[in-house]
Tab-separated table of C-alpha atoms and ligand atoms in Angstrom:
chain	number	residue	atom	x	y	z
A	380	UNK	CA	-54.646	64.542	12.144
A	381	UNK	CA	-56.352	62.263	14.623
A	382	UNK	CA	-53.478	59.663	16.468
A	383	UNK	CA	-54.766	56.278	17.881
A	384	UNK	CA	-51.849	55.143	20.519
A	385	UNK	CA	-52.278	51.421	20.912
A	386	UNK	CA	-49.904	48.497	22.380
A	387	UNK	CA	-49.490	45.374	21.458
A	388	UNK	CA	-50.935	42.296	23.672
A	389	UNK	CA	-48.073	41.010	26.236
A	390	UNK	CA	-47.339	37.333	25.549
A	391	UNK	CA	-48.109	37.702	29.063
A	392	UNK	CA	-51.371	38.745	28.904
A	393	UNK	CA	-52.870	35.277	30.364
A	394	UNK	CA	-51.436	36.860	33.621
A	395	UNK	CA	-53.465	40.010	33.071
A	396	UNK	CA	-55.163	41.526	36.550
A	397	UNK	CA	-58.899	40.241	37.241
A	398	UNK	CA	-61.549	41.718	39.652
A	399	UNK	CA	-65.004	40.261	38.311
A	400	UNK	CA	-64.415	37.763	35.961
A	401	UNK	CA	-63.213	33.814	36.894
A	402	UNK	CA	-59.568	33.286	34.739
A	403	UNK	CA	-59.961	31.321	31.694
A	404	UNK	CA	-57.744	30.582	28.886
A	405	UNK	CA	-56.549	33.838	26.569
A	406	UNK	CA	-55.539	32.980	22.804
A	407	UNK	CA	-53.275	35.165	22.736
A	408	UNK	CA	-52.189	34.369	17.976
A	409	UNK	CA	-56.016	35.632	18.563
A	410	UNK	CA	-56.056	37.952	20.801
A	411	UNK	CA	-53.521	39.727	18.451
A	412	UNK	CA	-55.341	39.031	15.203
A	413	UNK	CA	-58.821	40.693	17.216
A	414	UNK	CA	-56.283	43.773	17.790
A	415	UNK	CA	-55.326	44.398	14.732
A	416	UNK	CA	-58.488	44.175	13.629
A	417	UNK	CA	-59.328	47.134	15.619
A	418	UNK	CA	-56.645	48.689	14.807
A	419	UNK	CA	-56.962	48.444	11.123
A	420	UNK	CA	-60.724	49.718	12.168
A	421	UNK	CA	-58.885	52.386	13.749
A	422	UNK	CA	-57.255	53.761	10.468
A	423	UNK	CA	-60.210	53.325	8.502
A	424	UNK	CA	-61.817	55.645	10.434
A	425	UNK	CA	-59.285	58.446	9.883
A	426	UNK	CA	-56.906	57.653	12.709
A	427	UNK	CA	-53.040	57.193	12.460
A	428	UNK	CA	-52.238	54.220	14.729
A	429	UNK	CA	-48.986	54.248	16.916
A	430	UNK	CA	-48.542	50.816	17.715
A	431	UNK	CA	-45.853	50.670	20.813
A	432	UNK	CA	-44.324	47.681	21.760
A	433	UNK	CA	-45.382	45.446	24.782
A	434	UNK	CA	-42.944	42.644	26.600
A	435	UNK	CA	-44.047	39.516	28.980
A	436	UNK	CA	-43.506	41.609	31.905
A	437	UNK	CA	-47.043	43.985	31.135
A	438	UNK	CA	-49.357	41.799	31.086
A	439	UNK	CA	-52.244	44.325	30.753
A	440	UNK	CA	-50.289	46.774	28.750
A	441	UNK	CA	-52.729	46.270	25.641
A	442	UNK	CA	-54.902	48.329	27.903
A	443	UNK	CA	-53.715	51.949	26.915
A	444	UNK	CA	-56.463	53.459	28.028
A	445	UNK	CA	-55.526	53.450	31.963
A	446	UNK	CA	-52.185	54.864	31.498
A	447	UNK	CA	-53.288	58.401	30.945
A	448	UNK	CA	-56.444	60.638	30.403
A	449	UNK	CA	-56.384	62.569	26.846
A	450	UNK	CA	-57.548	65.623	26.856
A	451	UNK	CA	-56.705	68.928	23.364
A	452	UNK	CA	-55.141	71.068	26.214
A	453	UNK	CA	-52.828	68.514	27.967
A	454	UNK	CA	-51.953	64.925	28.759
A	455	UNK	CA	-52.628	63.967	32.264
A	456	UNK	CA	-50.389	61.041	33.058
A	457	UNK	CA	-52.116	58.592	35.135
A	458	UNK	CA	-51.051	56.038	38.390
A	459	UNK	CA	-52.873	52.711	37.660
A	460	UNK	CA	-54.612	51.741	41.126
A	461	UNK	CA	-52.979	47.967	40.398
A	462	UNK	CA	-49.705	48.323	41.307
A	463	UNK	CA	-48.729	45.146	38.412
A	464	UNK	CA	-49.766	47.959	35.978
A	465	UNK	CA	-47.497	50.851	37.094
A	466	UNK	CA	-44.734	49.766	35.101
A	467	UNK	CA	-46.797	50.376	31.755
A	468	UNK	CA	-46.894	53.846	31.918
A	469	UNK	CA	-43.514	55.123	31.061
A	470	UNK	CA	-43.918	54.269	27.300
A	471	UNK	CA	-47.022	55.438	26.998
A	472	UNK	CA	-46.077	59.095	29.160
A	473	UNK	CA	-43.550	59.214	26.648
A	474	UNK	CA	-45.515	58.753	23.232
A	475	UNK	CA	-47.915	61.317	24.755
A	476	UNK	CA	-44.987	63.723	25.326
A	477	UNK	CA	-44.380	64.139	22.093
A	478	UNK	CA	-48.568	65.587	21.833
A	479	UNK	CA	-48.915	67.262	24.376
A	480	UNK	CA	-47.588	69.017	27.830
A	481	UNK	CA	-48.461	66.546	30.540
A	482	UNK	CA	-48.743	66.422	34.167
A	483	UNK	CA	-48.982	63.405	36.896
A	484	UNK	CA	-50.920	61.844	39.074
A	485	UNK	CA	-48.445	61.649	42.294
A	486	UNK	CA	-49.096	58.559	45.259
A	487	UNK	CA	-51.085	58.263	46.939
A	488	UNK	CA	-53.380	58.941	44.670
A	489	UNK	CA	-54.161	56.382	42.305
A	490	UNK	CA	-56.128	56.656	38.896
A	491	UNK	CA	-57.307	54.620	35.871
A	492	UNK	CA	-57.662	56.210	32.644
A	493	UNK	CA	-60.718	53.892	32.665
A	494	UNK	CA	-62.421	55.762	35.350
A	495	UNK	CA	-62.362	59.256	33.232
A	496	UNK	CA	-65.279	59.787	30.939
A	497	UNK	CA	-65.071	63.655	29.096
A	498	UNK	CA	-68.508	64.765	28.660
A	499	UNK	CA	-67.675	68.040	27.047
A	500	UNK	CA	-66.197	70.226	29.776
A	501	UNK	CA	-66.784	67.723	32.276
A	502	UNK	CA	-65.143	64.852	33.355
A	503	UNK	CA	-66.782	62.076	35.401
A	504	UNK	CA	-64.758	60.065	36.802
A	505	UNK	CA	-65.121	56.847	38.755
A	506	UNK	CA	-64.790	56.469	42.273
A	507	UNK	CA	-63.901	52.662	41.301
A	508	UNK	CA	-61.740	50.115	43.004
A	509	UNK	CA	-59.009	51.499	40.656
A	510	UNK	CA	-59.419	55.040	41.622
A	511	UNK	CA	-59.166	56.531	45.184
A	512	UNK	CA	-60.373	59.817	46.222
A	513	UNK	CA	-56.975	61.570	46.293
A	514	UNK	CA	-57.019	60.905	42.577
A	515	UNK	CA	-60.407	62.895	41.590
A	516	UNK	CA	-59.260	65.669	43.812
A	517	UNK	CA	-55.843	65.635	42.543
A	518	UNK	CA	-57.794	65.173	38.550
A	519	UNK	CA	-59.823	68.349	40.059
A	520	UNK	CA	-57.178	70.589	41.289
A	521	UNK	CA	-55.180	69.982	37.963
A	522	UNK	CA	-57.752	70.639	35.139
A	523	UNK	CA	-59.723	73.263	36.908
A	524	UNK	CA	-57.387	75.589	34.727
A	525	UNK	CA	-58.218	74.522	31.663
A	526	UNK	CA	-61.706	75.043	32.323
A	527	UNK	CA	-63.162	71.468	33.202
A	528	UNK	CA	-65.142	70.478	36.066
A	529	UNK	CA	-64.922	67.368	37.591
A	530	UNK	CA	-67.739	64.989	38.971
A	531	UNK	CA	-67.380	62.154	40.840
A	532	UNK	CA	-69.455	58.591	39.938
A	533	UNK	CA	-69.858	55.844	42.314
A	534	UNK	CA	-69.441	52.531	40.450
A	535	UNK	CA	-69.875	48.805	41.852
A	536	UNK	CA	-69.508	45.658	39.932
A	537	UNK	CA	-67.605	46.522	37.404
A	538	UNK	CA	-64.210	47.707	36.925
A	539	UNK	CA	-63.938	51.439	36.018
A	540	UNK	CA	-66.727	53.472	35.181
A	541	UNK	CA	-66.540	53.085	31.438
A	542	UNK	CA	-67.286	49.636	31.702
A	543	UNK	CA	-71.267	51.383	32.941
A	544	UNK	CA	-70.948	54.434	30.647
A	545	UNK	CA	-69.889	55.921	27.820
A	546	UNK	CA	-70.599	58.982	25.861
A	547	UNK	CA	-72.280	57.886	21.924
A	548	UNK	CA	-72.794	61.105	21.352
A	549	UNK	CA	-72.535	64.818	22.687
A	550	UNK	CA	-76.378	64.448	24.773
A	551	UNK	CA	-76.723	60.828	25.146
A	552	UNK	CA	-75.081	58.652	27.151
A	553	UNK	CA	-74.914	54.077	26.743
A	554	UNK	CA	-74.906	53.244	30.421
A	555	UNK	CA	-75.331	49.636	32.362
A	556	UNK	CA	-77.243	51.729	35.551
A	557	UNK	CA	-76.807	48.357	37.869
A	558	UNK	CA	-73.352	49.051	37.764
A	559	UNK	CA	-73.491	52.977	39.062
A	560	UNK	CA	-75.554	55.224	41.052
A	561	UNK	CA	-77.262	57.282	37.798
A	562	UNK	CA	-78.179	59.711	40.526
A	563	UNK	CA	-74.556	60.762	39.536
A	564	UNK	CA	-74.708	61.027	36.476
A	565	UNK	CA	-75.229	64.239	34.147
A	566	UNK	CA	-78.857	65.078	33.398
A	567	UNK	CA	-77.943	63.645	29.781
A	568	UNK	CA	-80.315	60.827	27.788
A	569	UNK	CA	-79.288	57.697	28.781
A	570	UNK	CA	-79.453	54.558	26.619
A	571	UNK	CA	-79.546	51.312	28.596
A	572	UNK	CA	-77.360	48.486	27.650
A	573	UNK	CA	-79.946	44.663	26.671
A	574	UNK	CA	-80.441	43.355	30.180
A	575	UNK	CA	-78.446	40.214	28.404
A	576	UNK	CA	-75.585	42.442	27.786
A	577	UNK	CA	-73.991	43.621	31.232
A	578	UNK	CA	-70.646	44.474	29.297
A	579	UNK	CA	-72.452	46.736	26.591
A	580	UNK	CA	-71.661	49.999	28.003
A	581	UNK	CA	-68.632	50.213	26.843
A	582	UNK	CA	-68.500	52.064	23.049
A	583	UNK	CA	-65.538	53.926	21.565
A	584	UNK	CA	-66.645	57.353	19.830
A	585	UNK	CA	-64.680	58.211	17.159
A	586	UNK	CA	-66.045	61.049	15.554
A	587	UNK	CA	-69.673	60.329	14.461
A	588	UNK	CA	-68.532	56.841	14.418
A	589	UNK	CA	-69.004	53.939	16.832
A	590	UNK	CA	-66.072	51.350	17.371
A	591	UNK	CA	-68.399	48.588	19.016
A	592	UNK	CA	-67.653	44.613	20.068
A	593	UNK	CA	-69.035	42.250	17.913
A	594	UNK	CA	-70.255	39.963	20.425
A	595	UNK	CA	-72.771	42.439	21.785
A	596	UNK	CA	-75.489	42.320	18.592
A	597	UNK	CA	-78.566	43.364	20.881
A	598	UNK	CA	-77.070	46.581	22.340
A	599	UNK	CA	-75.522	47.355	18.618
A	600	UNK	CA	-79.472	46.839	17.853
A	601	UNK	CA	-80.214	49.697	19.967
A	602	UNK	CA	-77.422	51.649	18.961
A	603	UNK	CA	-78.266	51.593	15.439
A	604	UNK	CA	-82.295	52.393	16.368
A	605	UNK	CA	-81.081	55.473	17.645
A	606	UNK	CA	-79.314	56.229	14.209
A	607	UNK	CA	-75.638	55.775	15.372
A	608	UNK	CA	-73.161	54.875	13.097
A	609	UNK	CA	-71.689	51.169	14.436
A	610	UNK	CA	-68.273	49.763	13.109
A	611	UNK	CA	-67.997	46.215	14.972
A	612	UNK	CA	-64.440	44.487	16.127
A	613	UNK	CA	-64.165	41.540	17.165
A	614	UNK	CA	-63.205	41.557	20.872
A	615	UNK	CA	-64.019	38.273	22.686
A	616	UNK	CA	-60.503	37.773	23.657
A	617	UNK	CA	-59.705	40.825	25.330
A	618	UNK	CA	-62.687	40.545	27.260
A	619	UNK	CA	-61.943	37.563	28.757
A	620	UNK	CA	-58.653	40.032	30.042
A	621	UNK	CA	-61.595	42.228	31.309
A	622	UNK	CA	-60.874	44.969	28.785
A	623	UNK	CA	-63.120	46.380	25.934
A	624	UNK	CA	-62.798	48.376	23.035
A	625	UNK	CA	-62.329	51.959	24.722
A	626	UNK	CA	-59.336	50.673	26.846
A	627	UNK	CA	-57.145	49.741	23.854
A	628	UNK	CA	-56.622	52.951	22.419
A	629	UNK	CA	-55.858	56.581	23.146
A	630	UNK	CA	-57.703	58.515	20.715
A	631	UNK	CA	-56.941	62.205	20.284
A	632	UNK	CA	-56.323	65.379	17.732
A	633	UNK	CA	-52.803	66.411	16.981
A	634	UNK	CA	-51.873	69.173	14.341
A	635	UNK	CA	-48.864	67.434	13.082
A	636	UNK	CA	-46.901	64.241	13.558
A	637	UNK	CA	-44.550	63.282	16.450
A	638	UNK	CA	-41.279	65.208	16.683
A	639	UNK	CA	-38.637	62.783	15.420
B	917	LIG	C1	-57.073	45.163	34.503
B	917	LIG	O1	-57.686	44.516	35.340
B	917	LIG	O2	-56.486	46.208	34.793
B	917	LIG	C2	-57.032	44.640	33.085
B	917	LIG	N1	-57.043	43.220	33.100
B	917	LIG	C3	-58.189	45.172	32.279
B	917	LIG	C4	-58.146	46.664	32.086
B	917	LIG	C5	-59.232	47.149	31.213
B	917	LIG	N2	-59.135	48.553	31.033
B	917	LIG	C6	-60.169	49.370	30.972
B	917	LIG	O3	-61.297	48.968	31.183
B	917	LIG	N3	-59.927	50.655	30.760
C-alpha cells in the first residue's frame, strides 16, 4: 500500500515562518477545506492518508514535508533549520516509526525535508537558508549505505530547493533555474516553469500522476504538452504560508498497515 502522512493546518498557521513573501491574511475554514481537498486527491490516487493532529503552538506543522526525508530503506528524521519548527517533528518521527527504521539529523546540523529531492539513487539536496552544510554531509555519511549518493544544489530566492525543482518523471526534471545554479543539477531534461509562474516548480509525483496547484494553469499547460498526467488542488492558501503541494504530504510504499 502507498501511505500519505499529512497534518492538519494549526489554527495558528497565520503565525507560520516567512522568508520571501510579505504576511497577508490566511483563511484558515479555507485553508482546511484546500487540504482536504488534497487530501481526498491523495486517496484517489491510491494513497491511504494518515491525517495527524496539529495544535496552535505549530504553526507550520501542515508542512510535513520538512520533518523528515522518505526514503523504501529508512526514514531519516530531519532538524528543521527554523528553530519555531523543531517542535513538529516528534509526531511525525513517530508515525514514521511505525514504517520504517529511522535515523536523525543531530545539531548542528540543520535540514529541511524541503531541501531533499530523490532522483533515483541520488539525492540533491539544497544548500538553502534552511539547510547548512553539516546537514548534507551528515545526509551523506548516513545514506551512503544504502547505496545513494548525495549532491549538493545551491538555491537563492526561494525557500528550499523544491520550491526550483522537482522530479515529473524518472529523466525530466520542472525547475524555476533563476532560483538555482542548474550547473548543479543532474544532466536530466529540464522543463522550465512560465516566466509568469516563479512558484511552478513545485509538483508532487505520485506514481505516473501529477498532484499540481490550481492556480498555476500555464505551467500545468506545459506539463500536460509533455503528456503528464495533472490532478489540480486548490492551494492558494497555503501558499500564502509559503508552502506548496509537495510539502504537505509524506508520500511513501509500505507493505502493510501501521502496527497498532
Ligand atoms: C516555513 O517557512 O517553514 C513554512 N512557512 C513553509 C514551509 C514550506 N515547506 C516546504 O516548502 N517544504
Amino acid at each position: 500500500m502507498r501511505v500519505a502522512i499529512t497534518r492538519d493546518v494549526s489554527p495558528a498557521v497565520a503565525r507560520c515562518e516567512l522568508t520571501h513573501l510579505e504576511r497577508v491574511p490566511i483563511d484558515v475554514v479555507a485553508a482546511r477545506l484546500q487540504h482536504r481537498a488534497y487530501e481526498a486527491c491523495l486517496a484517489s490516487l491510491g494513497c491511504t492518508v494518515e491525517r495527524l493532529p496539529s495544535a496552535p503552538e505549530l504553526p507550520d506543522s501542515v508542512f510535513v514535508e520538512d520533518a523528515a526525508v522518505v526514503l523504501d530503506e529508512v526514514a531519516v528524521i530531519a532538524r528543521p533549520g527554523a528553530p519555531s519548527r523543531r517542535l513538529e517533528v516528534p509526531a511525525v518521527a513517530a508515525a514514521l516509526e511505525q514504517y520504517r527504521p529511522v535515523v536523525r539529523v543531530e545539531a548542528p546540523a540543520t535540514l529541511d525535508g524541503g531541501d531533499v529531492l530523490r532522483v533515483g539513487r541520488e539525492l540533491l539536496v539544497g544548500r538553502s537558508g534552511r539547510t547548512n552544510a553539516a546537514g548534507i554531509a551528515q545526509l551523506r555519511g548516513m545514506l551512503g549505505a544504502y547505496g545513494y549518493s548525495v549532491r549538493e544544489v545551491r538555491v537563492h530566492g526561494c525557500l528550499h530547493l523544491k520550491s526550483a525543482v522537482t522530479a515529473v518523471a524518472d529523466d525530466l526534471l520542472l525547475a524555476n533555474r533563476r532560483w538555482l545554479s542548474a550547473d548543479d543539477l543532474p544532466a536530466l531534461d529540464v522543463l522550465d516553469v512560465h516566466p509568469e509562474e516563479p512558484f511552478g516548480a513545485n509538483a508532487l509525483r505520485i506514481g505516473d500522476a501529477i498532484v499540481y496547484a490550481a492556480e498555476l494553469p500555464r505551467t500545468r499547460e506545459r506539463l500536460e504538452a509533455r503528456g503528464l498526467r495533472v490532478h489540480t488542488v486548490p492551494a492558494g492558501e497555503l501558499a500564502k504560508a509559503e508552502g506548496g503541494v509537495t510539502c504537505c504530504s509524506l508520500v511513501f510504499d509500505a507493505p502493510q498497515r501501521a502496527k497498532a
